[in-house]
């Protein structure tokens, strides 16, 4: 039986949830179960970090649309956010093409559904298409783990498949695409991933198969990897414990990306395509 609504829009977050735990995907996106339990042990600190991340992203957006850095700097009342913003001014836009699209969303068809990517910044020139994701996390993940993240897979694929309107009506060649994670709390450390036609084809196959698998599923089993449950909001529903995992280890385990947590159902519904 197909559980997916016809107008379902996949994203890197929902696909990552599915890959991490099919049951989490079902609870969150099909049953739309709201959060019964905190995800981490220190909720106040968790919320503070989320608010800092949102503030930082908002500042970068304001800067990208033309507000002067000096004006924005005066408005910052948080020392960490100020330090991140200064770091961004020092090196965040190094080697970034001039044609820039901040907070840009693209959707493309994926099987019978759609796939959405919400980019922090797209920057293009005649021979380069750079995707930047601003990160405020306290830890820089291992490169091999980032490479496997659905965000890395989905963002490059969506731009290659759906970036025609940004490129004079021509598809953007995968070889021109680079995905760059930039870490504000680590002096602008970069983790970058190139792209090519072979990877594009492999990603298309992987994503198409993943969606078909979700579509055809009768049951959505609980993950076997119970370490994921410590940070999962559904652990009481699943009888996988009642204690939230420690915040400081949250980003080490990367159950969810803190910078992506503002991405919710309401935002998805508002995006037209
Ligand atoms: S608590 Fe564990 S099994 Fe249940 S949805 Fe979360 S990750 Fe999956």
mmCIF file of N, CA and C and ligand atoms in Angstrom, residues 17 20-28 220-241, ligand 1:
data_model
loop_
_atom_site.group_PDB
_atom_site.id
_atom_site.type_symbol
_atom_site.label_atom_id
_atom_site.label_comp_id
_atom_site.label_asym_id
_atom_site.label_seq_id
_atom_site.Cartn_x
_atom_site.Cartn_y
_atom_site.Cartn_z
ATOM 1 N N UNK A 17 16.322 11.172 7.222
ATOM 2 C CA UNK A 17 15.551 10.513 8.285
ATOM 3 C C UNK A 17 15.217 9.076 7.885
ATOM 4 N N UNK A 20 18.301 6.933 8.064
ATOM 5 C CA UNK A 20 18.684 6.711 9.464
ATOM 6 C C UNK A 20 17.720 5.768 10.162
ATOM 7 N N UNK A 21 16.439 5.940 9.890
ATOM 8 C CA UNK A 21 15.425 5.099 10.550
ATOM 9 C C UNK A 21 14.093 5.218 9.812
ATOM 10 N N UNK A 22 13.655 4.149 9.140
ATOM 11 C CA UNK A 22 12.379 4.201 8.416
ATOM 12 C C UNK A 22 11.200 4.591 9.314
ATOM 13 N N UNK A 23 11.248 4.131 10.558
ATOM 14 C CA UNK A 23 10.142 4.446 11.470
ATOM 15 C C UNK A 23 10.077 5.957 11.757
ATOM 16 N N UNK A 24 11.242 6.564 11.879
ATOM 17 C CA UNK A 24 11.263 8.021 12.111
ATOM 18 C C UNK A 24 10.642 8.758 10.918
ATOM 19 N N UNK A 25 10.969 8.304 9.722
ATOM 20 C CA UNK A 25 10.383 8.916 8.521
ATOM 21 C C UNK A 25 8.856 8.796 8.569
ATOM 22 N N UNK A 26 8.384 7.608 8.926
ATOM 23 C CA UNK A 26 6.943 7.397 8.953
ATOM 24 C C UNK A 26 6.265 8.305 9.980
ATOM 25 N N UNK A 27 6.857 8.346 11.196
ATOM 26 C CA UNK A 27 6.253 9.155 12.252
ATOM 27 C C UNK A 27 6.238 10.634 11.886
ATOM 28 N N UNK A 28 7.339 11.079 11.311
ATOM 29 C CA UNK A 28 7.495 12.512 11.072
ATOM 30 C C UNK A 28 6.744 13.004 9.845
ATOM 31 N N UNK A 220 7.346 0.240 8.210
ATOM 32 C CA UNK A 220 8.494 1.120 8.425
ATOM 33 C C UNK A 220 9.166 0.693 9.730
ATOM 34 N N UNK A 221 10.145 -0.201 9.650
ATOM 35 C CA UNK A 221 10.720 -0.769 10.869
ATOM 36 C C UNK A 221 11.556 0.231 11.656
ATOM 37 N N UNK A 222 11.702 -0.048 12.947
ATOM 38 C CA UNK A 222 12.592 0.732 13.795
ATOM 39 C C UNK A 222 14.034 0.414 13.417
ATOM 40 N N UNK A 223 14.888 1.415 13.504
ATOM 41 C CA UNK A 223 16.279 1.178 13.173
ATOM 42 C C UNK A 223 16.903 0.154 14.134
ATOM 43 N N UNK A 224 17.870 -0.604 13.609
ATOM 44 C CA UNK A 224 18.624 -1.525 14.471
ATOM 45 C C UNK A 224 19.697 -0.788 15.256
ATOM 46 N N UNK A 225 20.050 0.406 14.782
ATOM 47 C CA UNK A 225 21.114 1.176 15.413
ATOM 48 C C UNK A 225 20.512 2.012 16.550
ATOM 49 N N UNK A 226 20.462 1.426 17.727
ATOM 50 C CA UNK A 226 19.761 2.085 18.836
ATOM 51 C C UNK A 226 20.482 3.345 19.326
ATOM 52 N N UNK A 227 21.732 3.552 18.917
ATOM 53 C CA UNK A 227 22.398 4.800 19.329
ATOM 54 C C UNK A 227 21.670 6.003 18.735
ATOM 55 N N UNK A 228 20.993 5.818 17.608
ATOM 56 C CA UNK A 228 20.253 6.932 17.002
ATOM 57 C C UNK A 228 19.073 7.358 17.877
ATOM 58 N N UNK A 229 18.581 6.463 18.686
ATOM 59 C CA UNK A 229 17.357 6.729 19.446
ATOM 60 C C UNK A 229 17.597 7.717 20.592
ATOM 61 N N UNK A 230 18.836 7.782 21.094
ATOM 62 C CA UNK A 230 19.117 8.664 22.221
ATOM 63 C C UNK A 230 18.799 10.114 21.882
ATOM 64 N N UNK A 231 18.951 10.468 20.596
ATOM 65 C CA UNK A 231 18.710 11.851 20.175
ATOM 66 C C UNK A 231 17.412 11.996 19.398
ATOM 67 N N UNK A 232 16.617 10.961 19.400
ATOM 68 C CA UNK A 232 15.398 11.002 18.589
ATOM 69 C C UNK A 232 14.208 11.377 19.457
ATOM 70 N N UNK A 233 13.432 12.284 18.933
ATOM 71 C CA UNK A 233 12.282 12.791 19.670
ATOM 72 C C UNK A 233 11.196 11.729 19.892
ATOM 73 N N UNK A 234 11.259 10.639 19.151
ATOM 74 C CA UNK A 234 10.214 9.617 19.241
ATOM 75 C C UNK A 234 10.569 8.441 20.141
ATOM 76 N N UNK A 235 11.660 8.576 20.915
ATOM 77 C CA UNK A 235 12.141 7.385 21.615
ATOM 78 C C UNK A 235 11.110 6.832 22.611
ATOM 79 N N UNK A 236 10.281 7.714 23.220
ATOM 80 C CA UNK A 236 9.291 7.171 24.145
ATOM 81 C C UNK A 236 8.204 6.407 23.379
ATOM 82 N N UNK A 237 7.830 6.908 22.224
ATOM 83 C CA UNK A 237 6.838 6.199 21.403
ATOM 84 C C UNK A 237 7.339 4.818 20.999
ATOM 85 N N UNK A 238 8.635 4.764 20.721
ATOM 86 C CA UNK A 238 9.237 3.517 20.247
ATOM 87 C C UNK A 238 9.728 2.635 21.397
ATOM 88 N N UNK A 239 9.545 3.135 22.623
ATOM 89 C CA UNK A 239 10.048 2.411 23.807
ATOM 90 C C UNK A 239 11.548 2.152 23.660
ATOM 91 N N UNK A 240 12.244 3.185 23.267
ATOM 92 C CA UNK A 240 13.697 3.110 23.115
ATOM 93 C C UNK A 240 14.374 4.041 24.129
ATOM 94 N N UNK A 241 13.813 4.101 25.339
ATOM 95 C CA UNK A 241 14.455 4.895 26.387
ATOM 96 C C UNK A 241 13.709 6.179 26.665
HETATM 97 S S1 LIG B 1 13.362 6.323 18.621
HETATM 98 FE FE1 LIG B 1 14.791 5.108 17.395
HETATM 99 S S2 LIG B 1 13.491 3.607 16.385
HETATM 100 FE FE2 LIG B 1 12.128 5.233 17.108
HETATM 101 S S3 LIG B 1 11.930 6.651 15.403
HETATM 102 FE FE3 LIG B 1 13.593 7.368 16.672
HETATM 103 S S4 LIG B 1 15.449 6.488 15.765
HETATM 104 FE FE4 LIG B 1 13.705 5.347 14.991
#
